[in-house]
PDB file of C-alpha atoms in Angstrom:
ATOM      1  CA  MET K 114      15.778 -28.883 -30.108  1.00  0.00           C
ATOM      2  CA  ASN K 115      14.310 -25.668 -31.472  1.00  0.00           C
ATOM      3  CA  LYS K 116      10.727 -25.220 -30.248  1.00  0.00           C
ATOM      4  CA  ASN K 117       9.860 -23.425 -33.491  1.00  0.00           C
ATOM      5  CA  ASP K 118      11.208 -26.193 -35.718  1.00  0.00           C
ATOM      6  CA  ARG K 119       8.502 -27.366 -38.151  1.00  0.00           C
ATOM      7  CA  ARG K 120       9.096 -31.016 -37.189  1.00  0.00           C
ATOM      8  CA  VAL K 121       8.649 -30.181 -33.507  1.00  0.00           C
ATOM      9  CA  LYS K 122       5.420 -28.314 -34.235  1.00  0.00           C
ATOM     10  CA  LYS K 123       4.160 -31.216 -36.349  1.00  0.00           C
ATOM     11  CA  THR K 124       5.002 -33.743 -33.624  1.00  0.00           C
ATOM     12  CA  LYS K 125       3.351 -31.662 -30.907  1.00  0.00           C
ATOM     13  CA  LYS K 126       0.253 -31.197 -33.071  1.00  0.00           C
ATOM     14  CA  ALA K 127       0.077 -34.972 -33.652  1.00  0.00           C
ATOM     15  CA  LEU K 128       0.320 -35.608 -29.898  1.00  0.00           C
ATOM     16  CA  GLN K 129      -2.323 -32.973 -29.130  1.00  0.00           C
ATOM     17  CA  ASN K 130      -4.729 -34.391 -31.699  1.00  0.00           C
ATOM     18  CA  ALA K 131      -4.140 -37.938 -30.460  1.00  0.00           C
ATOM     19  CA  LEU K 132      -4.900 -36.883 -26.900  1.00  0.00           C
ATOM     20  CA  ALA K 133      -8.028 -35.064 -28.069  1.00  0.00           C
ATOM     21  CA  LYS K 134      -9.293 -38.145 -29.929  1.00  0.00           C
ATOM     22  CA  LEU K 135      -8.703 -40.329 -26.884  1.00  0.00           C
ATOM     23  CA  MET K 136     -10.271 -37.881 -24.425  1.00  0.00           C
ATOM     24  CA  ILE K 137     -13.472 -37.623 -26.379  1.00  0.00           C
ATOM     25  CA  GLU K 138     -13.947 -41.291 -25.462  1.00  0.00           C
ATOM     26  CA  LYS K 139     -12.302 -41.617 -22.040  1.00  0.00           C
ATOM     27  CA  ASN K 140     -10.921 -39.782 -19.030  1.00  0.00           C
ATOM     28  CA  LEU K 141      -7.416 -38.353 -18.993  1.00  0.00           C
ATOM     29  CA  GLN K 142      -6.307 -40.590 -16.114  1.00  0.00           C
ATOM     30  CA  ASN K 143      -7.193 -43.690 -18.178  1.00  0.00           C
ATOM     31  CA  ILE K 144      -4.904 -42.782 -21.084  1.00  0.00           C
ATOM     32  CA  THR K 145      -1.384 -44.185 -21.251  1.00  0.00           C
ATOM     33  CA  VAL K 146       1.631 -42.610 -22.907  1.00  0.00           C
ATOM     34  CA  GLN K 147       2.040 -45.750 -25.034  1.00  0.00           C
ATOM     35  CA  GLU K 148      -1.551 -45.558 -26.260  1.00  0.00           C
ATOM     36  CA  LEU K 149      -1.142 -41.864 -27.021  1.00  0.00           C
ATOM     37  CA  SER K 150       2.182 -42.408 -28.803  1.00  0.00           C
ATOM     38  CA  ASP K 151       0.714 -45.207 -30.923  1.00  0.00           C
ATOM     39  CA  ILE K 152      -2.165 -43.046 -32.111  1.00  0.00           C
ATOM     40  CA  ALA K 153       0.144 -40.073 -32.778  1.00  0.00           C
ATOM     41  CA  ASP K 154       2.598 -42.422 -34.519  1.00  0.00           C
ATOM     42  CA  VAL K 155       5.557 -41.181 -32.493  1.00  0.00           C
ATOM     43  CA  HIS K 156       7.944 -43.015 -30.204  1.00  0.00           C
ATOM     44  CA  ARG K 157       7.432 -42.794 -26.430  1.00  0.00           C
ATOM     45  CA  ALA K 158      10.860 -41.159 -26.116  1.00  0.00           C
ATOM     46  CA  THR K 159       9.693 -38.435 -28.493  1.00  0.00           C
ATOM     47  CA  PHE K 160       6.691 -37.811 -26.260  1.00  0.00           C
ATOM     48  CA  TYR K 161       8.960 -37.468 -23.219  1.00  0.00           C
ATOM     49  CA  ALA K 162      11.260 -35.109 -25.119  1.00  0.00           C
ATOM     50  CA  HIS K 163       8.381 -32.609 -25.159  1.00  0.00           C
ATOM     51  CA  TYR K 164       6.254 -33.374 -22.080  1.00  0.00           C
ATOM     52  CA  HIS K 165       6.722 -34.728 -18.569  1.00  0.00           C
ATOM     53  CA  ASP K 166       3.515 -36.753 -18.713  1.00  0.00           C
ATOM     54  CA  ILE K 167       0.028 -36.750 -20.209  1.00  0.00           C
ATOM     55  CA  TYR K 168      -1.144 -34.159 -17.666  1.00  0.00           C
ATOM     56  CA  ASP K 169       1.627 -31.806 -18.805  1.00  0.00           C
ATOM     57  CA  LEU K 170       0.451 -32.173 -22.424  1.00  0.00           C
ATOM     58  CA  TYR K 171      -3.169 -31.522 -21.437  1.00  0.00           C
ATOM     59  CA  GLU K 172      -2.255 -28.463 -19.358  1.00  0.00           C
ATOM     60  CA  GLN K 173      -0.216 -27.050 -22.236  1.00  0.00           C
ATOM     61  CA  ILE K 174      -3.178 -27.453 -24.597  1.00  0.00           C
ATOM     62  CA  GLU K 175      -5.447 -25.652 -22.109  1.00  0.00           C
ATOM     63  CA  LYS K 176      -2.923 -22.874 -21.577  1.00  0.00           C
ATOM     64  CA  ASP K 177      -2.363 -22.353 -25.317  1.00  0.00           C
ATOM     65  CA  MET K 178      -6.056 -22.358 -26.169  1.00  0.00           C
ATOM     66  CA  PHE K 179      -6.933 -19.976 -23.344  1.00  0.00           C
ATOM     67  CA  SER K 180      -4.173 -17.626 -24.482  1.00  0.00           C
ATOM     68  CA  GLU K 181      -5.287 -17.798 -28.130  1.00  0.00           C
ATOM     69  CA  LEU K 182      -8.941 -17.140 -27.273  1.00  0.00           C
ATOM     70  CA  ASN K 183      -7.945 -14.231 -25.047  1.00  0.00           C
ATOM     71  CA  SER K 184      -5.822 -12.854 -27.875  1.00  0.00           C
ATOM     72  CA  ILE K 185      -8.725 -13.075 -30.352  1.00  0.00           C
ATOM     73  CA  ILE K 186     -10.932 -11.109 -27.972  1.00  0.00           C
ATOM     74  CA  ASP K 187      -8.312  -8.509 -27.024  1.00  0.00           C
ATOM     75  CA  ASN K 188      -6.942  -7.974 -30.520  1.00  0.00           C
ATOM     76  CA  ASP K 189     -10.175  -7.534 -32.439  1.00  0.00           C
ATOM     77  CA  PRO K 190      -9.489  -4.347 -34.431  1.00  0.00           C
ATOM     78  CA  THR K 191     -13.074  -3.992 -35.669  1.00  0.00           C
ATOM     79  CA  HIS K 192     -14.705  -3.764 -32.252  1.00  0.00           C
ATOM     80  CA  THR K 193     -17.854  -5.235 -33.772  1.00  0.00           C
ATOM     81  CA  TYR K 194     -19.539  -8.221 -32.181  1.00  0.00           C
ATOM     82  CA  GLU K 195     -20.253  -9.784 -35.561  1.00  0.00           C
ATOM     83  CA  LYS K 196     -16.563  -9.814 -36.538  1.00  0.00           C
ATOM     84  CA  LEU K 197     -15.548 -10.990 -33.071  1.00  0.00           C
ATOM     85  CA  PHE K 198     -18.044 -13.877 -33.197  1.00  0.00           C
ATOM     86  CA  GLU K 199     -16.840 -14.738 -36.700  1.00  0.00           C
ATOM     87  CA  ASN K 200     -13.224 -14.867 -35.466  1.00  0.00           C
ATOM     88  CA  LEU K 201     -14.173 -17.026 -32.475  1.00  0.00           C
ATOM     89  CA  ILE K 202     -16.299 -19.419 -34.559  1.00  0.00           C
ATOM     90  CA  ASN K 203     -13.501 -19.709 -37.146  1.00  0.00           C
ATOM     91  CA  TYR K 204     -10.998 -20.478 -34.390  1.00  0.00           C
ATOM     92  CA  ILE K 205     -13.256 -23.164 -32.914  1.00  0.00           C
ATOM     93  CA  TYR K 206     -13.868 -24.621 -36.373  1.00  0.00           C
ATOM     94  CA  ASP K 207     -10.141 -24.660 -37.223  1.00  0.00           C
ATOM     95  CA  ASN K 208      -9.287 -26.255 -33.861  1.00  0.00           C
ATOM     96  CA  SER K 209     -12.367 -28.433 -33.580  1.00  0.00           C
ATOM     97  CA  ILE K 210     -10.731 -31.616 -32.279  1.00  0.00           C
ATOM     98  CA  LEU K 211      -9.033 -29.760 -29.413  1.00  0.00           C
ATOM     99  CA  CYS K 212     -12.191 -27.772 -28.653  1.00  0.00           C
ATOM    100  CA  GLN K 213     -14.239 -30.974 -28.651  1.00  0.00           C
ATOM    101  CA  MET K 214     -11.827 -32.414 -26.098  1.00  0.00           C
ATOM    102  CA  LEU K 215     -11.835 -29.353 -23.847  1.00  0.00           C
ATOM    103  CA  PHE K 216     -15.607 -28.933 -23.912  1.00  0.00           C
ATOM    104  CA  SER K 217     -16.430 -32.657 -23.681  1.00  0.00           C
ATOM    105  CA  LYS K 218     -17.608 -34.381 -20.515  1.00  0.00           C
ATOM    106  CA  ASN K 219     -14.021 -35.592 -20.057  1.00  0.00           C
ATOM    107  CA  GLY K 220     -12.573 -32.096 -20.362  1.00  0.00           C
ATOM    108  CA  SER K 221     -11.418 -30.107 -17.388  1.00  0.00           C
ATOM    109  CA  ARG K 222     -14.132 -28.152 -15.603  1.00  0.00           C
ATOM    110  CA  SER K 223     -11.475 -25.627 -14.611  1.00  0.00           C
ATOM    111  CA  PHE K 224     -10.843 -24.795 -18.282  1.00  0.00           C
ATOM    112  CA  GLN K 225     -14.546 -24.268 -18.894  1.00  0.00           C
ATOM    113  CA  THR K 226     -14.807 -22.138 -15.754  1.00  0.00           C
ATOM    114  CA  ASN K 227     -11.785 -20.081 -16.830  1.00  0.00           C
ATOM    115  CA  ILE K 228     -13.287 -19.520 -20.291  1.00  0.00           C
ATOM    116  CA  PHE K 229     -16.560 -18.420 -18.701  1.00  0.00           C
ATOM    117  CA  SER K 230     -14.686 -16.026 -16.385  1.00  0.00           C
ATOM    118  CA  LEU K 231     -12.697 -14.601 -19.289  1.00  0.00           C
ATOM    119  CA  LEU K 232     -15.823 -14.003 -21.373  1.00  0.00           C
ATOM    120  CA  GLU K 233     -17.694 -12.561 -18.394  1.00  0.00           C
ATOM    121  CA  GLU K 234     -14.878 -10.128 -17.605  1.00  0.00           C
ATOM    122  CA  LYS K 235     -14.598  -8.996 -21.238  1.00  0.00           C
ATOM    123  CA  TYR K 236     -18.365  -8.665 -21.598  1.00  0.00           C
ATOM    124  CA  LYS K 237     -18.564  -6.462 -18.480  1.00  0.00           C
ATOM    125  CA  GLN K 238     -15.732  -4.270 -19.755  1.00  0.00           C
ATOM    126  CA  ILE K 239     -17.518  -3.794 -23.083  1.00  0.00           C
ATOM    127  CA  TYR K 240     -20.850  -3.140 -21.366  1.00  0.00           C
ATOM    128  CA  LYS K 241     -19.368  -0.503 -19.047  1.00  0.00           C
ATOM    129  CA  PHE K 242     -17.559   1.171 -21.953  1.00  0.00           C
ATOM    130  CA  GLU K 243     -20.612   1.214 -24.246  1.00  0.00           C
ATOM    131  CA  GLU K 244     -22.993   2.367 -21.531  1.00  0.00           C
ATOM    132  CA  GLN K 245     -20.442   4.775 -20.000  1.00  0.00           C
ATOM    133  CA  ARG K 246     -20.752   3.199 -16.561  1.00  0.00           C
ATOM    134  CA  THR K 247     -18.283   2.461 -13.819  1.00  0.00           C
ATOM    135  CA  ASN K 248     -20.056  -0.630 -12.524  1.00  0.00           C
ATOM    136  CA  VAL K 249     -22.545  -3.326 -13.494  1.00  0.00           C
ATOM    137  CA  SER K 250     -25.849  -3.729 -11.655  1.00  0.00           C
ATOM    138  CA  GLU K 251     -26.733  -7.065 -10.115  1.00  0.00           C
ATOM    139  CA  GLU K 252     -29.502  -7.572 -12.693  1.00  0.00           C
ATOM    140  CA  ILE K 253     -27.144  -6.935 -15.611  1.00  0.00           C
ATOM    141  CA  ASP K 254     -24.623  -9.246 -13.960  1.00  0.00           C
ATOM    142  CA  PHE K 255     -27.249 -12.023 -13.967  1.00  0.00           C
ATOM    143  CA  LEU K 256     -28.108 -11.337 -17.600  1.00  0.00           C
ATOM    144  CA  ILE K 257     -24.440 -11.432 -18.613  1.00  0.00           C
ATOM    145  CA  SER K 258     -24.029 -14.821 -16.926  1.00  0.00           C
ATOM    146  CA  TYR K 259     -27.168 -16.125 -18.600  1.00  0.00           C
ATOM    147  CA  HIS K 260     -26.028 -14.859 -21.980  1.00  0.00           C
ATOM    148  CA  ILE K 261     -22.512 -16.278 -21.744  1.00  0.00           C
ATOM    149  CA  TYR K 262     -23.625 -19.688 -20.464  1.00  0.00           C
ATOM    150  CA  GLY K 263     -26.186 -19.812 -23.268  1.00  0.00           C
ATOM    151  CA  CYS K 264     -23.595 -19.067 -25.942  1.00  0.00           C
ATOM    152  CA  ILE K 265     -21.169 -21.594 -24.471  1.00  0.00           C
ATOM    153  CA  ALA K 266     -23.965 -24.200 -24.392  1.00  0.00           C
ATOM    154  CA  VAL K 267     -24.769 -23.560 -28.062  1.00  0.00           C
ATOM    155  CA  VAL K 268     -21.103 -23.877 -29.069  1.00  0.00           C
ATOM    156  CA  SER K 269     -20.683 -26.999 -26.906  1.00  0.00           C
ATOM    157  CA  ARG K 270     -23.677 -28.610 -28.598  1.00  0.00           C
ATOM    158  CA  TRP K 271     -22.215 -27.695 -31.990  1.00  0.00           C
ATOM    159  CA  LEU K 272     -18.960 -29.407 -30.997  1.00  0.00           C
ATOM    160  CA  GLU K 273     -20.813 -32.481 -29.670  1.00  0.00           C
ATOM    161  CA  HIS K 274     -22.414 -32.831 -33.104  1.00  0.00           C
ATOM    162  CA  ASN K 275     -19.038 -32.612 -34.878  1.00  0.00           C
ATOM    163  CA  LEU K 276     -19.751 -29.144 -36.256  1.00  0.00           C
ATOM    164  CA  SER K 277     -22.407 -30.549 -38.580  1.00  0.00           C
ATOM    165  CA  TYR K 278     -24.283 -27.225 -38.478  1.00  0.00           C
ATOM    166  CA  PRO K 279     -22.644 -24.846 -41.017  1.00  0.00           C
ATOM    167  CA  LYS K 280     -20.221 -22.435 -39.374  1.00  0.00           C
ATOM    168  CA  ASP K 281     -21.672 -19.368 -41.145  1.00  0.00           C
ATOM    169  CA  LYS K 282     -25.093 -20.229 -39.750  1.00  0.00           C
ATOM    170  CA  MET K 283     -23.551 -20.822 -36.319  1.00  0.00           C
ATOM    171  CA  LYS K 284     -21.983 -17.367 -36.392  1.00  0.00           C
ATOM    172  CA  GLN K 285     -25.318 -15.835 -37.366  1.00  0.00           C
ATOM    173  CA  LEU K 286     -27.082 -17.767 -34.605  1.00  0.00           C
ATOM    174  CA  ILE K 287     -24.651 -16.376 -32.012  1.00  0.00           C
ATOM    175  CA  VAL K 288     -25.098 -12.862 -33.457  1.00  0.00           C
ATOM    176  CA  ASN K 289     -28.886 -13.257 -33.183  1.00  0.00           C
ATOM    177  CA  ILE K 290     -28.598 -14.475 -29.592  1.00  0.00           C
ATOM    178  CA  ASP K 291     -26.434 -11.457 -28.821  1.00  0.00           C
ATOM    179  CA  CYS K 292     -28.924  -9.044 -30.422  1.00  0.00           C
ATOM    180  CA  ASN K 293     -31.725 -10.493 -28.317  1.00  0.00           C
ATOM    181  CA  ALA K 294     -29.559 -10.226 -25.215  1.00  0.00           C
ATOM    182  CA  ASP K 295     -29.069  -6.534 -26.005  1.00  0.00           C
ATOM    183  CA  ILE K 296     -32.854  -6.099 -25.923  1.00  0.00           C
ATOM    184  CA  LEU K 297     -32.923  -7.638 -22.422  1.00  0.00           C
ATOM    185  CA  PHE K 298     -30.098  -5.349 -21.292  1.00  0.00           C
ATOM    186  CA  ASP K 299     -31.893  -2.298 -22.678  1.00  0.00           C
ATOM    187  CA  LYS K 300     -35.114  -3.283 -20.881  1.00  0.00           C
ATOM    188  CA  GLN K 301     -33.210  -3.739 -17.638  1.00  0.00           C
ATOM    189  CA  ASP K 302     -31.573  -0.334 -18.089  1.00  0.00           C
ATOM    190  CA  GLY K 303     -34.970   1.265 -18.755  1.00  0.00           C
ATOM    191  CA  LYS K 304     -34.149   2.156 -22.349  1.00  0.00           C
ATOM    192  CA  LEU K 305     -37.185   0.351 -23.785  1.00  0.00           C
TER     193      LEU K 305
END
């Protein structure tokens, strides 16, 4: 079977969305392949044609999303925070059911930790480039952690509330948070 076949992509998307819907309500270990297949409206054999088990499906979703988020960050041609935040918010909005699953209480803490580490690493790289530094002070390191956890908490809350807050306003809120974080960084660096 061709992995790029439209039917295969459609089936995999149906299985991913079914898992996401189930995981918003219950833990991964409490979900059966039959239950998942019923919700996705595919036969169990079809599930097993693509995945070894439910854990394999979940890990593939994590891996794909991590890769896509990393790609958005690395391939931002504008190099402006506003455009980057817009791209990230659009991605989350377009993949809301999967993001809700991954950031829910039933989602993997390792995924959330990996996302934090990715954002922290990228933020430090940008900071060092913009400030023409070779390292990050301990104080700036604390502020970066605070800033990233705050942004992740805001996005997680947005997901918990089914993205009821308009996405354009969410992007602007993240931009505003980032601008205020810049003020803290400047104070710490003695620029203000």
